[in-house]
Short mmCIF file of C-alpha atoms and ligand atoms in Angstrom, two decimals:
data_model
loop_
_atom_site.label_atom_id
_atom_site.label_comp_id
_atom_site.label_asym_id
_atom_site.label_seq_id
_atom_site.Cartn_x
_atom_site.Cartn_y
_atom_site.Cartn_z
CA MET C 1263 64.24 1.21 77.13
CA GLU C 1264 67.00 -0.96 75.53
CA GLU C 1265 65.10 -4.60 75.46
CA SER C 1266 67.72 -6.25 77.53
CA SER C 1267 69.65 -9.18 76.20
CA PHE C 1268 68.01 -11.86 78.13
CA VAL C 1269 64.43 -10.26 76.59
CA THR C 1270 66.25 -10.49 73.58
CA ALA C 1271 66.84 -14.36 74.12
CA LEU C 1272 63.40 -15.32 75.11
CA LYS C 1273 61.68 -13.70 72.00
CA ASN C 1274 64.01 -15.76 70.08
CA GLU C 1275 63.40 -18.51 71.99
CA SER C 1276 66.98 -19.29 71.55
CA LEU C 1277 68.09 -21.74 74.62
CA PRO C 1278 71.63 -21.46 74.13
CA ALA C 1279 71.52 -17.44 74.25
CA LEU C 1280 69.36 -18.18 77.78
CA GLN C 1281 71.91 -20.50 78.93
CA ARG C 1282 74.75 -17.61 78.47
CA ILE C 1283 72.81 -15.14 80.92
CA PRO C 1284 73.14 -15.14 84.35
CA LYS C 1285 70.46 -16.87 86.70
CA SER C 1286 69.84 -17.97 90.05
CA ASP C 1287 68.47 -21.03 91.41
CA LEU C 1288 66.98 -20.59 94.85
CA HIS C 1289 65.22 -23.41 95.16
CA SER C 1290 67.19 -27.19 94.24
CA HIS C 1291 67.70 -30.06 96.81
CA ALA C 1292 71.32 -30.53 96.59
CA GLY C 1293 71.53 -34.36 95.57
CA ARG C 1294 68.67 -34.09 92.47
CA GLY C 1295 70.13 -30.59 90.84
CA GLY C 1296 72.38 -32.55 88.13
CA HIS C 1297 71.29 -33.51 84.86
CA ILE C 1298 69.90 -36.55 83.89
CA SER C 1299 73.32 -36.73 80.99
CA TYR C 1300 75.55 -36.32 83.55
CA ILE C 1301 74.26 -39.85 85.74
CA GLU C 1302 74.00 -41.33 82.11
CA LYS C 1303 77.72 -40.07 80.90
CA TYR C 1304 78.84 -41.13 83.88
CA ALA C 1305 77.76 -44.43 84.56
CA ASN C 1306 77.34 -44.95 80.68
CA VAL C 1307 73.77 -45.93 80.61
CA LYS C 1308 70.65 -44.82 79.11
CA ILE C 1309 68.12 -43.11 81.16
CA THR C 1310 64.76 -42.32 80.00
CA PRO C 1311 63.03 -39.32 81.46
CA ASN C 1312 60.02 -39.74 83.24
CA GLN C 1313 57.33 -38.76 80.49
CA ARG C 1314 54.19 -38.49 82.78
CA PRO C 1315 53.30 -36.67 85.95
CA PHE C 1316 53.54 -38.66 89.75
CA GLU C 1317 50.60 -39.66 91.33
CA SER C 1318 52.39 -38.92 94.52
CA LEU C 1319 55.77 -38.12 96.24
CA PHE C 1320 56.28 -41.52 96.95
CA GLU C 1321 55.98 -42.50 93.24
CA MET C 1322 58.70 -40.05 92.52
CA ASN C 1323 61.31 -40.69 95.13
CA GLN C 1324 60.57 -44.50 93.73
CA TRP C 1325 61.49 -43.38 90.14
CA LEU C 1326 64.86 -41.37 90.95
CA LYS C 1327 65.81 -44.84 93.24
CA ASP C 1328 65.00 -47.14 89.96
CA ASN C 1329 66.20 -44.56 87.01
CA VAL C 1330 69.34 -43.00 88.35
CA LYS C 1331 70.40 -44.29 91.79
CA CYS C 1332 70.70 -47.86 90.72
CA HIS C 1333 73.44 -46.74 88.30
CA LEU C 1334 75.19 -44.94 91.22
CA PRO C 1335 77.62 -46.51 93.93
CA GLN C 1336 75.90 -46.65 97.28
CA GLY C 1337 76.72 -44.30 99.92
CA ALA C 1338 78.63 -41.20 100.11
CA GLU C 1339 80.48 -42.04 96.72
CA GLY C 1340 77.38 -41.78 94.82
CA TYR C 1341 75.57 -39.15 96.61
CA LEU C 1342 78.75 -37.01 95.78
CA LYS C 1343 78.25 -37.70 92.23
CA GLN C 1344 74.70 -36.59 92.59
CA VAL C 1345 75.65 -32.88 94.19
CA GLU C 1346 78.72 -33.21 91.56
CA GLY C 1347 76.20 -32.84 89.03
CA SER C 1348 74.11 -30.14 90.58
CA PHE C 1349 77.48 -27.79 90.78
CA VAL C 1350 78.05 -28.95 86.82
CA GLN C 1351 74.50 -28.15 85.95
CA ALA C 1352 74.90 -24.67 87.22
CA ALA C 1353 77.85 -23.80 85.98
CA ALA C 1354 76.36 -25.20 82.29
CA ASP C 1355 73.41 -22.78 82.27
CA ASN C 1356 75.50 -20.11 83.87
CA VAL C 1357 73.39 -20.20 87.49
CA THR C 1358 75.53 -17.57 89.15
CA VAL C 1359 73.14 -17.58 92.55
CA LEU C 1360 72.68 -21.19 93.44
CA ALA C 1361 71.20 -22.04 96.73
CA LEU C 1362 71.04 -25.78 97.41
CA SER C 1363 68.95 -27.34 100.57
CA PHE C 1364 71.26 -30.31 102.50
CA CYS C 1365 69.77 -32.32 105.05
CA VAL C 1366 71.44 -33.27 108.28
CA ASP C 1367 71.23 -36.75 107.20
CA GLU C 1368 74.05 -35.75 104.20
CA ILE C 1369 75.73 -33.85 106.52
CA GLN C 1370 76.19 -37.08 109.18
CA LEU C 1371 76.82 -39.57 106.01
CA LEU C 1372 80.44 -37.23 104.56
CA GLY C 1373 81.01 -38.01 108.50
CA GLY C 1374 80.37 -34.58 110.31
CA MET C 1375 80.47 -30.98 109.59
CA GLU C 1376 84.09 -30.06 109.07
CA SER C 1377 84.12 -32.91 106.56
CA PHE C 1378 81.11 -32.10 105.13
CA LYS C 1379 81.62 -28.67 104.61
CA ASN C 1380 85.23 -29.14 103.16
CA THR C 1381 83.87 -31.62 100.40
CA ILE C 1382 80.99 -29.43 99.37
CA ASP C 1383 83.29 -26.57 99.04
CA GLY C 1384 85.39 -28.46 97.36
CA LEU C 1385 83.12 -29.46 94.74
CA GLN C 1386 81.64 -25.74 94.24
CA LYS C 1387 84.92 -24.56 93.63
CA ARG C 1388 86.12 -27.23 91.16
CA PHE C 1389 82.73 -27.39 89.34
CA ALA C 1390 81.01 -24.21 89.31
CA PRO C 1391 83.98 -21.68 90.71
CA ASP C 1392 81.92 -19.02 89.35
CA THR C 1393 78.69 -19.72 91.16
CA VAL C 1394 77.90 -18.23 95.39
CA LEU C 1395 76.67 -21.09 96.61
CA LEU C 1396 73.70 -20.46 99.60
CA PRO C 1397 72.94 -23.74 101.10
CA ASP C 1398 70.44 -24.10 103.06
CA LEU C 1399 69.85 -26.80 105.61
CA GLY C 1400 66.63 -28.54 105.29
CA LEU C 1401 64.67 -29.95 108.24
CA GLY C 1402 61.46 -31.93 108.69
CA TYR C 1403 62.53 -35.50 108.41
CA SER C 1404 63.16 -36.39 112.10
CA THR C 1405 62.82 -34.66 115.28
CA GLU C 1406 66.34 -35.75 116.06
CA GLU C 1407 67.85 -33.51 113.96
CA VAL C 1408 67.44 -30.47 116.57
CA ASN C 1409 70.13 -31.80 118.52
CA ASP C 1410 72.65 -31.00 115.97
CA LEU C 1411 71.58 -27.68 115.62
CA ASP C 1412 73.77 -25.86 117.79
CA GLU C 1413 76.73 -27.48 116.25
CA ILE C 1414 76.19 -27.44 112.55
CA PHE C 1415 75.22 -23.14 113.23
CA SER C 1416 78.68 -22.83 115.15
CA TYR C 1417 80.20 -23.56 111.73
CA LYS C 1418 78.45 -20.49 110.26
CA TRP C 1419 78.18 -21.79 106.55
CA PHE C 1420 74.57 -22.19 105.99
CA SER C 1421 72.81 -19.38 104.39
CA GLY C 1422 69.18 -20.72 105.42
CA ILE C 1423 67.06 -22.79 107.09
CA ASP C 1424 64.68 -24.49 104.77
CA ILE C 1425 61.79 -26.47 106.34
CA MET C 1426 60.55 -29.49 104.45
CA ASN C 1427 57.64 -31.87 105.69
CA GLY C 1428 58.00 -29.43 108.89
CA ALA C 1429 53.61 -30.25 109.51
CA GLY C 1430 54.51 -33.95 109.53
CA THR C 1431 57.35 -33.59 111.93
CA TYR C 1432 57.13 -30.83 114.54
CA THR C 1433 54.20 -29.09 116.31
CA MET C 1434 54.14 -25.32 115.34
CA SER C 1435 55.80 -24.51 118.55
CA GLU C 1436 58.78 -26.43 117.94
CA LEU C 1437 59.15 -24.72 114.54
CA LYS C 1438 58.81 -21.96 116.13
CA SER C 1439 61.88 -22.40 118.65
CA ILE C 1440 63.85 -23.97 115.32
CA CYS C 1441 63.36 -20.80 113.49
CA GLY C 1442 64.10 -18.60 116.41
CA LYS C 1443 67.71 -20.22 116.53
CA ALA C 1444 67.93 -20.06 113.11
CA LYS C 1445 66.62 -16.29 113.02
CA ASP C 1446 69.58 -15.81 115.97
CA ASN C 1447 72.26 -16.77 113.50
CA GLY C 1448 71.34 -15.04 111.12
CA LEU C 1449 69.95 -17.16 108.92
CA ILE C 1450 67.10 -16.80 106.06
CA LEU C 1451 64.08 -18.72 106.78
CA LYS C 1452 62.48 -20.61 104.40
CA ALA C 1453 59.77 -23.60 104.49
CA HIS C 1454 58.32 -26.05 101.60
CA ILE C 1455 54.67 -24.42 102.33
CA GLY C 1456 51.88 -24.07 99.80
CA GLU C 1457 52.64 -26.85 97.30
CA PHE C 1458 49.84 -29.29 98.80
CA GLY C 1459 47.71 -28.37 100.97
CA GLU C 1460 45.24 -25.55 101.82
CA PRO C 1461 46.44 -21.98 101.07
CA GLU C 1462 45.47 -20.69 104.23
CA ASP C 1463 48.69 -22.61 105.50
CA VAL C 1464 50.92 -20.18 103.39
CA LEU C 1465 49.59 -17.31 105.51
CA ARG C 1466 49.83 -19.15 108.55
CA TYR C 1467 53.34 -19.99 108.71
CA ALA C 1468 54.67 -16.93 106.75
CA GLU C 1469 52.86 -15.24 109.89
CA GLU C 1470 53.73 -17.66 112.87
CA LEU C 1471 57.25 -18.33 112.02
CA GLY C 1472 58.34 -14.99 110.11
CA LEU C 1473 59.36 -16.61 107.11
CA ASP C 1474 61.42 -14.81 104.66
CA GLN C 1475 60.97 -16.89 101.79
CA ILE C 1476 58.59 -19.89 100.88
CA GLN C 1477 59.55 -22.85 98.61
CA HIS C 1478 56.56 -23.46 96.56
CA GLY C 1479 53.89 -21.54 97.66
CA VAL C 1480 51.87 -21.05 94.94
CA LEU C 1481 48.43 -22.03 96.53
CA ALA C 1482 48.41 -18.73 98.01
CA ALA C 1483 47.31 -17.48 94.47
CA LYS C 1484 43.95 -18.87 95.06
CA SER C 1485 43.38 -16.25 97.88
CA GLU C 1486 43.77 -12.37 96.97
CA LYS C 1487 44.37 -11.42 101.09
CA ILE C 1488 46.98 -14.12 101.46
CA MET C 1489 48.58 -12.53 98.08
CA ARG C 1490 48.32 -8.98 99.85
CA TYR C 1491 50.19 -10.25 102.74
CA LEU C 1492 53.02 -11.84 100.59
CA ALA C 1493 53.30 -8.58 98.62
CA ASP C 1494 53.09 -6.35 101.46
CA ASN C 1495 55.72 -8.30 103.22
CA GLN C 1496 58.42 -8.81 100.80
CA ILE C 1497 57.99 -12.52 101.14
CA GLN C 1498 59.49 -14.23 97.96
CA LEU C 1499 58.36 -17.55 96.61
CA ASN C 1500 60.62 -19.75 94.85
CA VAL C 1501 58.31 -21.38 92.47
CA CYS C 1502 59.19 -24.81 90.35
CA PRO C 1503 57.00 -24.49 87.85
CA THR C 1504 57.79 -28.08 85.96
CA SER C 1505 57.85 -29.65 89.00
CA ASN C 1506 54.39 -28.45 90.22
CA VAL C 1507 53.12 -29.80 86.52
CA MET C 1508 54.73 -33.16 86.98
CA LEU C 1509 53.68 -33.28 90.50
CA LYS C 1510 49.59 -32.28 89.07
CA VAL C 1511 49.96 -29.10 91.58
CA SER C 1512 49.39 -27.24 88.36
CA ALA C 1513 47.53 -28.55 85.33
CA ASP C 1514 50.17 -27.11 82.84
CA TYR C 1515 52.29 -24.00 82.04
CA LYS C 1516 49.47 -21.35 81.06
CA THR C 1517 47.21 -21.71 84.11
CA HIS C 1518 50.18 -22.04 86.57
CA PRO C 1519 49.94 -19.81 89.76
CA ILE C 1520 53.12 -17.90 88.82
CA HIS C 1521 51.04 -15.63 86.68
CA THR C 1522 48.64 -14.53 89.37
CA LEU C 1523 51.18 -13.96 91.92
CA PHE C 1524 53.11 -12.17 89.78
CA ALA C 1525 49.94 -10.02 88.55
CA ASN C 1526 49.35 -9.17 92.59
CA GLY C 1527 52.75 -7.77 92.92
CA VAL C 1528 53.93 -10.85 94.86
CA LYS C 1529 57.72 -11.26 94.73
CA VAL C 1530 58.50 -14.42 92.98
CA THR C 1531 61.43 -16.22 91.12
CA ILE C 1532 62.27 -19.48 88.99
CA ASN C 1533 63.37 -22.43 89.98
CA THR C 1534 64.24 -26.28 89.08
CA ASP C 1535 63.49 -28.18 92.72
CA ASP C 1536 64.33 -31.69 91.77
CA LEU C 1537 66.37 -31.46 87.81
CA LEU C 1538 67.65 -34.87 88.00
CA ILE C 1539 63.65 -35.95 88.31
CA PHE C 1540 62.03 -33.14 86.20
CA ASN C 1541 64.24 -33.07 83.46
CA SER C 1542 63.87 -28.99 82.89
CA THR C 1543 67.04 -26.76 83.15
CA LEU C 1544 66.44 -23.38 84.75
CA SER C 1545 66.78 -21.34 81.25
CA GLU C 1546 64.16 -24.23 79.84
CA GLU C 1547 61.79 -23.00 82.84
CA TYR C 1548 61.77 -19.58 81.61
CA LEU C 1549 61.40 -20.06 77.95
CA LYS C 1550 58.51 -22.59 79.10
CA LEU C 1551 56.98 -19.42 80.64
CA TYR C 1552 56.97 -17.60 77.98
CA LYS C 1553 55.57 -20.13 75.32
CA ALA C 1554 53.19 -20.42 77.96
CA GLY C 1555 52.01 -16.34 77.36
CA MET C 1556 54.48 -14.64 80.71
CA LYS C 1557 55.70 -11.44 79.08
CA ALA C 1558 59.64 -11.59 78.34
CA SER C 1559 60.27 -7.95 80.39
CA ASP C 1560 58.08 -9.77 83.50
CA LEU C 1561 60.25 -12.70 82.82
CA GLU C 1562 63.43 -10.25 83.41
CA VAL C 1563 61.95 -8.71 86.47
CA ILE C 1564 61.86 -12.32 87.99
CA ARG C 1565 64.97 -13.10 86.84
CA GLN C 1566 66.91 -9.72 88.54
CA THR C 1567 64.45 -10.64 91.74
CA GLY C 1568 66.60 -13.81 92.20
CA LEU C 1569 70.00 -12.55 91.67
CA HIS C 1570 69.47 -9.67 94.27
CA TYR C 1571 70.22 -12.12 97.34
CA SER C 1572 71.43 -10.63 100.19
ZN1 LIG E 2996 61.61 -28.44 97.02
#
């Protein structure tokens, strides 16, 4: 078989060549997907990227406040500059399929669903016109969110939901009812599971909620039984290697669980999570895994998996 240009780019360790090839990013938080250099240019400041792993999510969020948000206008204006950065980055790295998670408070910040969707669509058309946007509704920050679901879903704008911190906010039966409603509206069901906590959480939430995709899910690599369940049911894990290293979920790229997950037939994709914080582009993620021993042909399978969304 002829070697694909992506495989050649990996073997040559050529970042510019990797950047030119279409890729997907299916796990990215809308306001955090931009590149630090974009904010630097806009605010005319120098931002030193974070150098060592964070001790907690709290420390991570504090870093963003102290190093990025402090240079941006407050409220909607600063938020939109961050989202703009995500689209600019998608275009720069040829991310042709981009799933961005937006939370309910972000919709409220822009004055409700009508103006929210028009504004975001406008940014996408202007800064990443060749990118297919798959917006996810991020849930799990406050039980008040559920009051807005009917109205939000009625716009048929979101393609999926992404439950974050679900276990901290909702009971399993509340989550089931949210997922049922989303499913009735034809949405893809995703949840952040298996980053922290126990491997069994991955199986429990996937089974009980009928998840289509899992954000992270890397703890599943500790259990052959769970990996078999994910593989048999074609449940896709949207994995973010640098995020895992920077939050001490994985010690490094060589020992990252994605190697085991892929070898066990689990459907995985490679994604950035919070590029503005972790400072590693999608092309750089692929290159890091290649240098850490993953076969170029396997990384090509993973790239293709991400591009075949439906
Ligand atoms: Zn995430």
